[in-house]
PDB file of C-alpha atoms in Angstrom:
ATOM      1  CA  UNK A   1     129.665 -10.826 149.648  1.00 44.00           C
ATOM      2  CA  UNK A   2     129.167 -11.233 145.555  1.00 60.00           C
ATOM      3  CA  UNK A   3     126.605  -9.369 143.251  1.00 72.00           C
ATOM      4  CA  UNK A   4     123.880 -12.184 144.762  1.00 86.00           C
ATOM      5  CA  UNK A   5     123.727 -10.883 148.419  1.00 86.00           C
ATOM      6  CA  UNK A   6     120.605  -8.727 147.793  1.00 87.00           C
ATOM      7  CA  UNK A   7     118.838 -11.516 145.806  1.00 90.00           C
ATOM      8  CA  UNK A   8     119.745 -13.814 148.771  1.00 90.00           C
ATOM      9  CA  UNK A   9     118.564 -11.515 151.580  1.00 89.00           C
ATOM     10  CA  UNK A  10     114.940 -11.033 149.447  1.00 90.00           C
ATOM     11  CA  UNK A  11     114.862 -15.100 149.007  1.00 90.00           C
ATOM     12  CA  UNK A  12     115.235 -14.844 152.623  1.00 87.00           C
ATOM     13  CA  UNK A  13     112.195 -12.554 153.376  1.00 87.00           C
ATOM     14  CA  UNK A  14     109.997 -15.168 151.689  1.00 84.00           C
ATOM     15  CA  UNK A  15     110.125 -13.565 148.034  1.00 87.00           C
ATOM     16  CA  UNK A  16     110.629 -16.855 146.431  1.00 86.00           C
ATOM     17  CA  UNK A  17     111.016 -15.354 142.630  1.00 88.00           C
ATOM     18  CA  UNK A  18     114.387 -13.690 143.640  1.00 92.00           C
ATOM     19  CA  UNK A  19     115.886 -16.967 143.584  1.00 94.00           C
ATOM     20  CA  UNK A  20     115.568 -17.389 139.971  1.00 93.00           C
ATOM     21  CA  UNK A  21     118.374 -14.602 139.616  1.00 93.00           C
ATOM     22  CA  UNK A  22     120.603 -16.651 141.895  1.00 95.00           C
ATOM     23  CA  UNK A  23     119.567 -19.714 139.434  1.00 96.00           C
ATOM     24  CA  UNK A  24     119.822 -17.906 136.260  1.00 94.00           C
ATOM     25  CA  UNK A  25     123.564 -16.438 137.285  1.00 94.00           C
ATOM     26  CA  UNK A  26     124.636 -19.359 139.009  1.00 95.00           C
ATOM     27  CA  UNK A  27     123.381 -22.196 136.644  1.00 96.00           C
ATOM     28  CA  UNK A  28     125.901 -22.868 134.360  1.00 95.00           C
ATOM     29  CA  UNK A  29     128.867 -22.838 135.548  1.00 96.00           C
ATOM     30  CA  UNK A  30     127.502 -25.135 138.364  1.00 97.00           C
ATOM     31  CA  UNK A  31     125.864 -27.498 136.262  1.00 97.00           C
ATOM     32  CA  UNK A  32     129.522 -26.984 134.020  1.00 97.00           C
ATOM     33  CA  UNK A  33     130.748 -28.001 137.168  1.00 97.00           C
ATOM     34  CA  UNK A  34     128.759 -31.305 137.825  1.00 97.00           C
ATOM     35  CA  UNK A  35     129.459 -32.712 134.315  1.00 96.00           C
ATOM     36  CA  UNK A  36     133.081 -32.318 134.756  1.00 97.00           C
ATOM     37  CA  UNK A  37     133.098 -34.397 137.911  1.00 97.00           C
ATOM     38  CA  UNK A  38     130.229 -36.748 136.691  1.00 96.00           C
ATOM     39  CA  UNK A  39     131.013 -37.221 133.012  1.00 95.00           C
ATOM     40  CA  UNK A  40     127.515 -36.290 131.739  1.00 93.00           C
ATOM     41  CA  UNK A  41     125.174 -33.370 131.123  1.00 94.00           C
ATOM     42  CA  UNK A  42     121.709 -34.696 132.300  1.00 94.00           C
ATOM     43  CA  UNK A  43     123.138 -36.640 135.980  1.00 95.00           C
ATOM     44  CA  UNK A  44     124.644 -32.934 136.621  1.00 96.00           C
ATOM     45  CA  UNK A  45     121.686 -30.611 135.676  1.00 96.00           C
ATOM     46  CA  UNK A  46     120.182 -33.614 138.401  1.00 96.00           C
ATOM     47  CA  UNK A  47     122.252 -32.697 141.047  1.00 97.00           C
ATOM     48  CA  UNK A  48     122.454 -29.425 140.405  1.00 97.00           C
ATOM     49  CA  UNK A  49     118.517 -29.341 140.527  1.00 97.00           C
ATOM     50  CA  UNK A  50     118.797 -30.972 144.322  1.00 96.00           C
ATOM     51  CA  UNK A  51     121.451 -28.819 145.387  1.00 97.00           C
ATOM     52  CA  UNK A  52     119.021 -25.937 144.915  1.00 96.00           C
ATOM     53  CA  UNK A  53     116.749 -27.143 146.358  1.00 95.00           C
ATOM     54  CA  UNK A  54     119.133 -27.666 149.392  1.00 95.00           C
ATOM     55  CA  UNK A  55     120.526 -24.235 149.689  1.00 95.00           C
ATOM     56  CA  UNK A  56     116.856 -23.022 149.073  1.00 94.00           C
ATOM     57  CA  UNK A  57     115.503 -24.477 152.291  1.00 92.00           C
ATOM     58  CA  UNK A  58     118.966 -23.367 154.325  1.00 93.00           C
ATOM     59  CA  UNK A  59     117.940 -19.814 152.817  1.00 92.00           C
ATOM     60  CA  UNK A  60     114.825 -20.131 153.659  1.00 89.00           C
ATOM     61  CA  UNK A  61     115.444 -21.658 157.536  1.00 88.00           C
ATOM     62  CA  UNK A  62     118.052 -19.412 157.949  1.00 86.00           C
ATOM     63  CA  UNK A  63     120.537 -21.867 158.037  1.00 87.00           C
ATOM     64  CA  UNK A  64     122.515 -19.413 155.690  1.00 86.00           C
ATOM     65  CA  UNK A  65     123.239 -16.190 157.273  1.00 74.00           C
ATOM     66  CA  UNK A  66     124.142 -14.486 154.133  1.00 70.00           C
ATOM     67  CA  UNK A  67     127.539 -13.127 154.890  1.00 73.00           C
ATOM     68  CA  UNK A  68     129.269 -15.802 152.968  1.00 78.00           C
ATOM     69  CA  UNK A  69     130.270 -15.925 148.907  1.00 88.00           C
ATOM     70  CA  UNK A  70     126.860 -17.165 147.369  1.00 92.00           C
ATOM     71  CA  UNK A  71     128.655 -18.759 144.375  1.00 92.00           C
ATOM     72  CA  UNK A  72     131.428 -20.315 146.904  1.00 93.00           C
ATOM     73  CA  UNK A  73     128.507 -21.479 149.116  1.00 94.00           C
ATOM     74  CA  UNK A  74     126.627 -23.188 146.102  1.00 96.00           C
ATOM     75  CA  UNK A  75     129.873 -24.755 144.580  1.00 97.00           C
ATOM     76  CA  UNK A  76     130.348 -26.643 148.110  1.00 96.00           C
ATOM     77  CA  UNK A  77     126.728 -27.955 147.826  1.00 97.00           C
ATOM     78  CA  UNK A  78     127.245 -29.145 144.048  1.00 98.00           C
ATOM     79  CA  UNK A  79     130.400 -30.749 144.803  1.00 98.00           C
ATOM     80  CA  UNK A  80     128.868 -32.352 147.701  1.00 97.00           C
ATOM     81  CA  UNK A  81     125.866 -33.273 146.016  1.00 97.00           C
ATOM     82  CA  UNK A  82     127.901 -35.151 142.916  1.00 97.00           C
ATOM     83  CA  UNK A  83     130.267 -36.816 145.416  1.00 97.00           C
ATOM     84  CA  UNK A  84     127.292 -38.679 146.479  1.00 96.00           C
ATOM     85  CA  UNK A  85     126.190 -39.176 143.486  1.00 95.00           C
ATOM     86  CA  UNK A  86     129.458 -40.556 142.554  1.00 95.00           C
ATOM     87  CA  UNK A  87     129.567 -43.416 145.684  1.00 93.00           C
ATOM     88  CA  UNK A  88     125.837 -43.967 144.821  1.00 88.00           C
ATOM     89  CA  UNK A  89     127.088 -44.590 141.366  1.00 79.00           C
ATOM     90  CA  UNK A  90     129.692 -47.048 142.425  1.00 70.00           C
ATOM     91  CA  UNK A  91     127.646 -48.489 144.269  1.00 69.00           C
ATOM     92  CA  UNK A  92     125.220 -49.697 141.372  1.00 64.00           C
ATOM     93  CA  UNK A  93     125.864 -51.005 138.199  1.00 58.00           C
ATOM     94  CA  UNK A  94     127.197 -48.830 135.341  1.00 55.00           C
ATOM     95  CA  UNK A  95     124.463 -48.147 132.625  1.00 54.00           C
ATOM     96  CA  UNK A  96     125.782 -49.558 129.165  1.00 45.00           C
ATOM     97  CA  UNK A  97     125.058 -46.010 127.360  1.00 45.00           C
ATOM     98  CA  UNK A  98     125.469 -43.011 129.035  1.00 49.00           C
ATOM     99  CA  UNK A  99     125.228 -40.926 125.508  1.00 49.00           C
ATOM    100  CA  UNK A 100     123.478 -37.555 126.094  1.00 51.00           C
ATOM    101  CA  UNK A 101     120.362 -36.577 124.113  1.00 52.00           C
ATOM    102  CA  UNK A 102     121.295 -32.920 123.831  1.00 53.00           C
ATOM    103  CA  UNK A 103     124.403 -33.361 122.231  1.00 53.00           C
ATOM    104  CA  UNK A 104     122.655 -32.503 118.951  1.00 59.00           C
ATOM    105  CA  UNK A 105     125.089 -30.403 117.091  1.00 72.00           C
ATOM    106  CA  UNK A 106     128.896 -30.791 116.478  1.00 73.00           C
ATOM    107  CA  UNK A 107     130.041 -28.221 118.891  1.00 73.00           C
ATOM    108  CA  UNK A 108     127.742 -30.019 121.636  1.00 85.00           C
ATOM    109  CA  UNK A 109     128.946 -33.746 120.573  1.00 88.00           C
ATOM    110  CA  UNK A 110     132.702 -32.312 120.955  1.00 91.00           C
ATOM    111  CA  UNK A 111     131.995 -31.531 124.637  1.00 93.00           C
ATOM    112  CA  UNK A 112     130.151 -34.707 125.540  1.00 90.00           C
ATOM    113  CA  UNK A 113     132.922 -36.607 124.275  1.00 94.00           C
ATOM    114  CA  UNK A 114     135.774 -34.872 125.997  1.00 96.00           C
ATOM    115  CA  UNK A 115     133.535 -34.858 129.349  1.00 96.00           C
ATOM    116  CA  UNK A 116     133.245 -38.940 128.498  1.00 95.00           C
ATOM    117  CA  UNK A 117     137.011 -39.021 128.248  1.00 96.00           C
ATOM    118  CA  UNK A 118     137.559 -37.392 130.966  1.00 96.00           C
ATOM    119  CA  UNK A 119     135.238 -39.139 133.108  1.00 95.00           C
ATOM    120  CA  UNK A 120     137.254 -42.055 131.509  1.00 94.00           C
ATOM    121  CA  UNK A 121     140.263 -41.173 133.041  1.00 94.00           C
ATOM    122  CA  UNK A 122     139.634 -40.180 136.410  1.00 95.00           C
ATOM    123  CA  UNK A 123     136.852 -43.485 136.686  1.00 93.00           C
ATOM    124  CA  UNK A 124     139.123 -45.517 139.152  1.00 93.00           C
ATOM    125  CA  UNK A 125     139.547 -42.269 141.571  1.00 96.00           C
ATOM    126  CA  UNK A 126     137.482 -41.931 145.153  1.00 96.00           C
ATOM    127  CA  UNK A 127     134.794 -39.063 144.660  1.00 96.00           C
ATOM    128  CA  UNK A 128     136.935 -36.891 146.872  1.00 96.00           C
ATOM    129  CA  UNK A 129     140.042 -37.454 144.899  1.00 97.00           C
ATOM    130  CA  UNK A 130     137.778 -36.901 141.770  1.00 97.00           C
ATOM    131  CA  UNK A 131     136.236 -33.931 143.461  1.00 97.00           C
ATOM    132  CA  UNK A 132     139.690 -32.190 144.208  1.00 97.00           C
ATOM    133  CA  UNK A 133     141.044 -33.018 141.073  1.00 96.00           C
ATOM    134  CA  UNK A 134     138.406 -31.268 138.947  1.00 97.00           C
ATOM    135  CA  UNK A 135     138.421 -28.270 140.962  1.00 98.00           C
ATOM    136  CA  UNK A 136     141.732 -27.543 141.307  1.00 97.00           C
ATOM    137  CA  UNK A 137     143.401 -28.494 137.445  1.00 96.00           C
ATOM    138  CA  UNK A 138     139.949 -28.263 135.482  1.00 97.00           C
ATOM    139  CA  UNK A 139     137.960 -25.593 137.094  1.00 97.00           C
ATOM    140  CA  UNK A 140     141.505 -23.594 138.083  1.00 96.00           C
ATOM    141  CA  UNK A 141     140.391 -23.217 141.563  1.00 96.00           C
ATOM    142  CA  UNK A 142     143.236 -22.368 144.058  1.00 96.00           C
ATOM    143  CA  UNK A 143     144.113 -24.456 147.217  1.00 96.00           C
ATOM    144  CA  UNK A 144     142.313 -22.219 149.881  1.00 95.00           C
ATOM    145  CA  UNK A 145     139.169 -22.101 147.703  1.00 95.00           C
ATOM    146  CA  UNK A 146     139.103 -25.992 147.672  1.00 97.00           C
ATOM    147  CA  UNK A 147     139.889 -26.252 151.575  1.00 96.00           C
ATOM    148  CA  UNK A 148     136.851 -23.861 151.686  1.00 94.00           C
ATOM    149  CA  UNK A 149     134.362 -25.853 149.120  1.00 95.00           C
ATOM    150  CA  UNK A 150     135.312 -29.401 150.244  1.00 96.00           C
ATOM    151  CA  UNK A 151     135.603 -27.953 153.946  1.00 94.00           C
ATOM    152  CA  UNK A 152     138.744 -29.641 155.135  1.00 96.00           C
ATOM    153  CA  UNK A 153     142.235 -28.197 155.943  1.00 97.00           C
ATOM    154  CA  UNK A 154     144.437 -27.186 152.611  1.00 97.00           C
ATOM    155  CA  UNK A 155     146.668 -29.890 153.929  1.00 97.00           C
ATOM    156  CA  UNK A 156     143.809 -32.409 153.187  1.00 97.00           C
ATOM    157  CA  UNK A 157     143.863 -30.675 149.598  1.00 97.00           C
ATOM    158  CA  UNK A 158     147.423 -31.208 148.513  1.00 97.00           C
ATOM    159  CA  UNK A 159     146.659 -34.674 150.105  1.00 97.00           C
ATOM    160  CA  UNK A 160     143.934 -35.542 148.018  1.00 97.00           C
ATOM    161  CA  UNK A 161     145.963 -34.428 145.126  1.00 97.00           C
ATOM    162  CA  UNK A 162     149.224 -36.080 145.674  1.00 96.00           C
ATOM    163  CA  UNK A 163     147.175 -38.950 145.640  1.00 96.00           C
ATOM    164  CA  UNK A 164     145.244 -38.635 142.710  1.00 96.00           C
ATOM    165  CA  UNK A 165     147.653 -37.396 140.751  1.00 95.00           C
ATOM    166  CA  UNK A 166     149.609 -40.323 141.379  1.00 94.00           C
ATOM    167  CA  UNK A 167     147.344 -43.134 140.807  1.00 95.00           C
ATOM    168  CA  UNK A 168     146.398 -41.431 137.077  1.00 94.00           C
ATOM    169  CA  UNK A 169     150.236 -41.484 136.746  1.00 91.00           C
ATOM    170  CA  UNK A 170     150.015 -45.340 137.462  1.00 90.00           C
ATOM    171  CA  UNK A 171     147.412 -45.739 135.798  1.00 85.00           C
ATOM    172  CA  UNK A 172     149.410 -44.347 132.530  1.00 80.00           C
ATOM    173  CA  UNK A 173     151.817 -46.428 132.854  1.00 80.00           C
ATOM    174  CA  UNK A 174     150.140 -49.527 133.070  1.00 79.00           C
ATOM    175  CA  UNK A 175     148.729 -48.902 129.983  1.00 69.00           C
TER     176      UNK A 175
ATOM    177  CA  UNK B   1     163.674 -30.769 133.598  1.00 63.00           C
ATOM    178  CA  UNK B   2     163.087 -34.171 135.276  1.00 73.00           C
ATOM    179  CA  UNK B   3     160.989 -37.348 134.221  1.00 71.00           C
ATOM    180  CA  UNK B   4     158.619 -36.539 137.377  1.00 71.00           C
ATOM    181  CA  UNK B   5     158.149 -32.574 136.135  1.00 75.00           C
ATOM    182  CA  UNK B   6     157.329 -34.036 132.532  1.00 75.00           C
ATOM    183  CA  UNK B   7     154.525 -36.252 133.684  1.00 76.00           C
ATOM    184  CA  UNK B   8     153.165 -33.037 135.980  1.00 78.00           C
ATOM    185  CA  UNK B   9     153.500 -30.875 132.837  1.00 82.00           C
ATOM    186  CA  UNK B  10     151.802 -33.200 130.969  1.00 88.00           C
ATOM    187  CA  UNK B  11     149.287 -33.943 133.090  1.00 91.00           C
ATOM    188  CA  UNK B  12     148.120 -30.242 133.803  1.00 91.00           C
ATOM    189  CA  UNK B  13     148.493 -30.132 129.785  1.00 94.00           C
ATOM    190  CA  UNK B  14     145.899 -32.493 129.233  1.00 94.00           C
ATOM    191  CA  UNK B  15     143.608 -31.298 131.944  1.00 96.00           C
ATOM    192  CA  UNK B  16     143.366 -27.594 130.908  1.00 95.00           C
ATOM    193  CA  UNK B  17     142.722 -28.864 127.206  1.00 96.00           C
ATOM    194  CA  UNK B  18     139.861 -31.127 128.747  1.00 96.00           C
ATOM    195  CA  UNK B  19     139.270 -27.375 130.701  1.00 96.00           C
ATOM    196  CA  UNK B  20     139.006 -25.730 127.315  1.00 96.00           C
ATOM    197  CA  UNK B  21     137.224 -28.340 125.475  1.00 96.00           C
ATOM    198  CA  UNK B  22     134.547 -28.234 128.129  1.00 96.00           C
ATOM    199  CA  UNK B  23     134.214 -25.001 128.573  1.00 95.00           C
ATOM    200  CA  UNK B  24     131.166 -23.985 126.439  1.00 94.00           C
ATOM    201  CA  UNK B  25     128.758 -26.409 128.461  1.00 94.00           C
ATOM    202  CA  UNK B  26     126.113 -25.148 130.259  1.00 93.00           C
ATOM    203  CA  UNK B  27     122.669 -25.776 132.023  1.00 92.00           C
ATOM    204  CA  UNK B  28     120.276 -26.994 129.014  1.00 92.00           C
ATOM    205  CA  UNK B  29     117.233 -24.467 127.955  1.00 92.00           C
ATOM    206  CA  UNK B  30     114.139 -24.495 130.296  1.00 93.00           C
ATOM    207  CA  UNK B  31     116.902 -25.896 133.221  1.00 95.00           C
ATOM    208  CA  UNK B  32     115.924 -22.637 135.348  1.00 94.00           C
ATOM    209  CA  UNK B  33     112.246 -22.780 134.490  1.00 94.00           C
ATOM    210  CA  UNK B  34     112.514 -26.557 135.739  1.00 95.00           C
ATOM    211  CA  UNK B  35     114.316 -25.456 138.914  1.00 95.00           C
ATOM    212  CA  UNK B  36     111.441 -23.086 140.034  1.00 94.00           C
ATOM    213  CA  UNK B  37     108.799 -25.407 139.214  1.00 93.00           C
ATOM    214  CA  UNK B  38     110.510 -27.746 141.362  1.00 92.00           C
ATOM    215  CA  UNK B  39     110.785 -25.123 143.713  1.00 90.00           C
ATOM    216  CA  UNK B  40     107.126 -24.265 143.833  1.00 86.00           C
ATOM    217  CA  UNK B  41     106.679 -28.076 145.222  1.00 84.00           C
ATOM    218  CA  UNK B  42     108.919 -27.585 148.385  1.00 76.00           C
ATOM    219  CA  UNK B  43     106.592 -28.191 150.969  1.00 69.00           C
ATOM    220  CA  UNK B  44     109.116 -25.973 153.374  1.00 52.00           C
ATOM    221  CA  UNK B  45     107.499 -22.464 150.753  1.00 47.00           C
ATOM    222  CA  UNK B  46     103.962 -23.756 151.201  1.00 47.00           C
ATOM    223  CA  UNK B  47     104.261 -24.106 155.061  1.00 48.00           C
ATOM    224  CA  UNK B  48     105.197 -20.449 155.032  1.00 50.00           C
ATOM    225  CA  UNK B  49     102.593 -19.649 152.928  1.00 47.00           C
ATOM    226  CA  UNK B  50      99.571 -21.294 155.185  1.00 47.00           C
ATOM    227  CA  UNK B  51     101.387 -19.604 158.370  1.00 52.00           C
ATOM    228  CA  UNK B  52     100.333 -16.499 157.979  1.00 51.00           C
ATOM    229  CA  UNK B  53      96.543 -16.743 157.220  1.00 54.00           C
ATOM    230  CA  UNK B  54      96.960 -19.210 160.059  1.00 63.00           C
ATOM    231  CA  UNK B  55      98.295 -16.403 162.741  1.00 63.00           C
ATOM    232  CA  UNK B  56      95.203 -14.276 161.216  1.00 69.00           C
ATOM    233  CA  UNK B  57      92.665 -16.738 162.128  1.00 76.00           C
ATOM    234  CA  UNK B  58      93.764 -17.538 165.568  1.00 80.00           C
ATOM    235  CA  UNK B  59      91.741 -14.537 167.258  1.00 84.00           C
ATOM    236  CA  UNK B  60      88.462 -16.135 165.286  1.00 85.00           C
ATOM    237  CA  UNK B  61      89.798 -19.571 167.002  1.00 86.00           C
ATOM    238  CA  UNK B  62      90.185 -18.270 170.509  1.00 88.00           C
ATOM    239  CA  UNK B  63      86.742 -17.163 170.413  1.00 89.00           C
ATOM    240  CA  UNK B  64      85.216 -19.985 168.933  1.00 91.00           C
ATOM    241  CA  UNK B  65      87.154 -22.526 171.346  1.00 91.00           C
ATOM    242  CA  UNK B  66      86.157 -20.290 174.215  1.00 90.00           C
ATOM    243  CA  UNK B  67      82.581 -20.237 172.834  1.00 91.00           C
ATOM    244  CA  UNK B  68      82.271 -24.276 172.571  1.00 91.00           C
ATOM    245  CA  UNK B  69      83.641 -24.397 176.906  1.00 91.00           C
ATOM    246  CA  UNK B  70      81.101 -22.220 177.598  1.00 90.00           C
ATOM    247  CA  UNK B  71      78.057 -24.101 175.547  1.00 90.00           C
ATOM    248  CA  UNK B  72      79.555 -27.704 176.560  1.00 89.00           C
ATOM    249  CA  UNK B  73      79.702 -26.108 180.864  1.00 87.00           C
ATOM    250  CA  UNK B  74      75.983 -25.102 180.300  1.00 84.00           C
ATOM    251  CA  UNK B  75      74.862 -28.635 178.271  1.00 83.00           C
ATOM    252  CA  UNK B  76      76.823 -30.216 181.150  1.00 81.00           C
ATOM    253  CA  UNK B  77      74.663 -28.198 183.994  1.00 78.00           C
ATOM    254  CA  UNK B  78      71.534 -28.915 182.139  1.00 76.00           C
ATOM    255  CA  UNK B  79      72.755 -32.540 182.189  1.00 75.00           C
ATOM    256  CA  UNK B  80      73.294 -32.330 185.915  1.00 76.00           C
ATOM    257  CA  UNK B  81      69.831 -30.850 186.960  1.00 76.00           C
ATOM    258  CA  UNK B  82      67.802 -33.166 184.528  1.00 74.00           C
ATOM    259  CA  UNK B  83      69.427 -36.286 186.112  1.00 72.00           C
ATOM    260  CA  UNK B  84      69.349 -35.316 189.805  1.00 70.00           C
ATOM    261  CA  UNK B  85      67.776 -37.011 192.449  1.00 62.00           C
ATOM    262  CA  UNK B  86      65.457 -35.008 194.558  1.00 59.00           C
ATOM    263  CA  UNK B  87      66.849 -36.707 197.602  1.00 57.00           C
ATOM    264  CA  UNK B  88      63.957 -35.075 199.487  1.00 60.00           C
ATOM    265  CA  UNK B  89      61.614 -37.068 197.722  1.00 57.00           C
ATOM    266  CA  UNK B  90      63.725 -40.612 199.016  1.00 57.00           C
ATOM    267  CA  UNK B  91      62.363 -42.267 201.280  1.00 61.00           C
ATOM    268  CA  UNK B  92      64.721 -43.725 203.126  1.00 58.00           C
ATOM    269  CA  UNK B  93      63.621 -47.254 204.081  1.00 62.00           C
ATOM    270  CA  UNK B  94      65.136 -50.015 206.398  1.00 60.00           C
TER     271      UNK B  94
END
């Protein structure tokens, strides 16, 4: 269990105002996360918003027991959470500017554009693929983490990467 | 080192730089405060919330159902006795 378990077990007891720690120590590198697989700031802080929601009702229901890693548990919801966003995504019309307001200053505008390149390249991947992808050669996750997070076998892992990793290569060299 | 371990070096080359160059982002200010105000919506806390002055006043409801049976038995009685028939006072005729 991480540093979390004891603000977990009080959320769980009803003391809603614990779960601002988990939120305040869990935030950014989950919303981090998000706009790696999503390409933007604000659609991540989004479904980072709804996924804690999510694990605050399972908290709250009981649904999570507790004896689990907190920040492994909400990683699996985020991911979850922006691979639907991702097929809801495909399944509408791109919006012609997906600039984000915040990026105000220079450092900020840096990291919006390497999050738009990025997005860039891995556009013409399926959200698991994408998913994978980002948390194994972005976020430096290893193989039996990302098993865990995306719940499926490692074997399903190195699938998803073979794959993806070979399509970008195509995709390279058609251009 | 082959043409296929080139492209994989490259590749993971190009994804820890967009690793590094992402590194610094994070949730924007007021994110967390936006969280628990969404929080404070979830009908799931205020359900809780009404359960347990609920469970208080169930005693107070017990007694106050149980009270209405017994006043709606006795209207019912008085009911009874102010529409009988004296069947005594019939005459029974042919």
């Amino acid at each position: 269990m991480d540093n979390l378990g004891e603000a977990v077990q009080r959320v769980r007891s009803g003391d809603t105002a614990a779960f601002q720690r988990i939120v305040a120590a869990t935030s950014s590198k989950l919303v981090r996360l998000g706009a790696r697989m999503l390409g933007n700031v604000s659609d991540a802080e989004d479904v980072v918003q709804e996924a804690y929601v999510k694990a605050y009702r399972a908290l709250i229901s009981g649904e999570f027991d507790g004896r689990a890693n907190v920040t492994t548990w909400l990683y699996r919801i985020v991911t979850n959470q922006a691979i639907d966003a991702m097929r809801g995504r495909a399944r509408r019309p791109k919006p012609t500017d997906t600039a984000d307001e915040s990026a105000t200053d220079l450092a900020s505008a840096e990291q919006h554009l390497a999050l738009a390149e990025l997005s860039d390249w891995m556009s013409e991947l399926p959200p698991d693929q994408r998913a994978a992808l980002v948390l194994k050669a972005v976020e430096g996750l290893t193989s039996p983490e990302i098993a865990e997070i995306l719940q499926c076998s490692e074997g399903a892992v190195e699938q998803r990467l073979v794959r993806a990793r070979t399509a970008l290569r195509r995709r390279s060299e058609t251009q | 080192m082959s043409p296929e371990q080139d492209d994989a070096n490259d590749m993971q080359a190009r994804f820890s730089a967009f690793s590094a160059r992402t590194a610094g982002i994070s949730a924007r200010p007021g994110f967390s405060d936006r969280v628990m105000a969404r929080l404070q919506r979830e009908p799931a806390s205020g359900l809780l919330e009404l359960r347990l002055p609920a469970w208080r006043l169930l005693p107070v409801g017990v007694l106050a159902a149980a009270l209405a049976l017994v006043w709606a038995a006795s209207a019912s009685s008085d009911v009874n006795e102010a529409l009988a028939v004296g069947y005594d006072d019939v005459e029974l005729q042919w």
